[in-house]
Amino acid sequence: KAVRRFSLCIDEEACWGCRTCEVVCKQEKDTPAGVRLIAVTEEGPEWRGGKPHFIYRVRVCRQCEEPACLEACPTEAFSVLDTGIVTIDSELCTGLRSLRGGLPLRGGGRGR
């Protein structure tokens, strides 16, 4: 049986940096303080026509087929459901910075 792959697609052109997605993800996933599964970063300002212009980049868990976070996490907080969805157990997660090197998303993990 083939596993259906999931990912979150975000139109960065439409993002204006409100970071609501970060708040909702935090509330829904109940992750420990400092742990972010989605992160919005700001680039700019770049001046266009005398006005400041910012670009917002949104980094999310990529739902990898073979997630590096499974191997990198010392508390085994990450797991993959039968549906292929990568999950995090907030009870096991300690928010270690050591995990950052094992994650393919830049800006994820703990802190900035």
Short mmCIF file of C-alpha atoms in Angstrom, two decimals:
data_model
loop_
_atom_site.label_atom_id
_atom_site.label_comp_id
_atom_site.label_asym_id
_atom_site.label_seq_id
_atom_site.Cartn_x
_atom_site.Cartn_y
_atom_site.Cartn_z
CA LYS A 1 0.00 0.00 0.00
CA ALA A 2 1.45 3.34 -1.07
CA VAL A 3 1.68 6.01 1.61
CA ARG A 4 0.19 9.34 0.65
CA ARG A 5 2.69 12.20 1.16
CA PHE A 6 1.52 15.48 2.68
CA SER A 7 3.03 18.94 2.68
CA LEU A 8 1.92 22.45 3.47
CA CYS A 9 2.07 24.90 0.57
CA ILE A 10 2.29 28.59 1.38
CA ASP A 11 2.13 31.45 -1.11
CA GLU A 12 5.02 33.60 0.13
CA GLU A 13 3.96 36.40 -2.22
CA ALA A 14 0.74 36.70 -0.21
CA CYS A 15 2.49 36.54 3.20
CA TRP A 16 2.70 39.89 4.96
CA GLY A 17 4.51 38.64 8.07
CA CYS A 18 1.71 38.53 10.64
CA ARG A 19 3.06 35.21 12.01
CA THR A 20 -0.46 33.93 12.72
CA CYS A 21 0.59 30.59 11.21
CA GLU A 22 3.30 30.30 13.91
CA VAL A 23 0.78 30.95 16.68
CA VAL A 24 -1.83 28.53 15.33
CA CYS A 25 0.76 25.78 14.80
CA LYS A 26 2.06 26.30 18.34
CA GLN A 27 -1.45 26.06 19.78
CA GLU A 28 -2.48 23.05 17.70
CA LYS A 29 0.75 21.05 18.19
CA ASP A 30 1.27 22.06 21.83
CA THR A 31 5.05 22.18 21.41
CA PRO A 32 7.37 23.17 24.29
CA ALA A 33 8.56 26.76 24.71
CA GLY A 34 10.94 27.78 21.93
CA VAL A 35 10.12 24.87 19.60
CA ARG A 36 8.78 25.98 16.22
CA LEU A 37 7.51 23.68 13.49
CA ILE A 38 6.79 26.69 11.29
CA ALA A 39 8.84 29.86 11.21
CA VAL A 40 8.45 33.17 9.37
CA THR A 41 11.65 35.09 8.60
CA GLU A 42 11.87 38.63 7.32
CA GLU A 43 14.17 39.90 4.57
CA GLY A 44 14.53 43.60 3.95
CA PRO A 45 13.75 46.33 3.79
CA GLU A 46 14.51 46.82 0.13
CA TRP A 47 13.58 50.28 -1.07
CA ARG A 48 11.26 50.38 -4.09
CA GLY A 49 9.90 53.67 -5.34
CA GLY A 50 10.95 55.34 -2.09
CA LYS A 51 9.00 52.82 0.02
CA PRO A 52 10.33 49.96 2.13
CA HIS A 53 9.53 46.48 0.82
CA PHE A 54 9.90 43.32 2.90
CA ILE A 55 9.94 39.69 1.80
CA TYR A 56 8.72 37.04 4.21
CA ARG A 57 9.95 33.46 3.97
CA VAL A 58 7.92 30.71 5.60
CA ARG A 59 9.77 27.59 6.77
CA VAL A 60 7.74 24.51 7.67
CA CYS A 61 8.29 20.86 8.47
CA ARG A 62 8.77 19.22 5.07
CA GLN A 63 7.12 15.93 5.99
CA CYS A 64 10.12 14.07 4.57
CA GLU A 65 9.78 10.49 3.40
CA GLU A 66 12.82 9.57 5.52
CA PRO A 67 12.87 12.30 8.21
CA ALA A 68 16.33 13.17 9.53
CA CYS A 69 14.69 14.37 12.76
CA LEU A 70 13.89 10.75 13.70
CA GLU A 71 17.60 9.92 13.90
CA ALA A 72 18.70 13.30 15.27
CA CYS A 73 16.25 13.52 18.18
CA PRO A 74 17.74 12.00 21.35
CA THR A 75 14.34 11.76 23.08
CA GLU A 76 12.59 10.06 20.12
CA ALA A 77 9.90 12.77 20.14
CA PHE A 78 9.36 12.47 16.38
CA SER A 79 7.45 9.63 14.76
CA VAL A 80 5.81 8.78 11.45
CA LEU A 81 2.18 7.68 11.40
CA ASP A 82 0.94 4.91 9.09
CA THR A 83 -0.41 7.70 6.88
CA GLY A 84 3.13 9.06 6.43
CA ILE A 85 2.56 12.18 8.52
CA VAL A 86 5.53 13.18 10.69
CA THR A 87 4.43 14.05 14.22
CA ILE A 88 6.08 15.37 17.37
CA ASP A 89 5.23 14.22 20.88
CA SER A 90 5.23 17.36 23.03
CA GLU A 91 5.61 15.24 26.18
CA LEU A 92 8.93 13.84 24.92
CA CYS A 93 10.25 16.96 23.18
CA THR A 94 12.78 18.95 25.17
CA GLY A 95 13.50 21.54 22.48
CA LEU A 96 17.19 20.71 22.19
CA ARG A 97 19.28 22.87 19.88
CA SER A 98 21.30 19.75 18.97
CA LEU A 99 18.41 18.69 16.76
CA ARG A 100 18.78 21.72 14.49
CA GLY A 101 21.61 20.07 12.54
CA GLY A 102 19.37 17.10 11.77
CA LEU A 103 16.53 19.14 10.31
CA PRO A 104 16.32 20.05 6.62
CA LEU A 105 14.30 23.20 7.24
CA ARG A 106 16.27 26.36 7.93
CA GLY A 107 14.85 28.43 10.76
CA GLY A 108 13.12 25.49 12.45
CA GLY A 109 13.88 23.79 15.70
CA ARG A 110 14.29 25.85 18.84
CA GLY A 111 14.57 29.61 18.84
CA ARG A 112 15.88 31.58 15.86
#
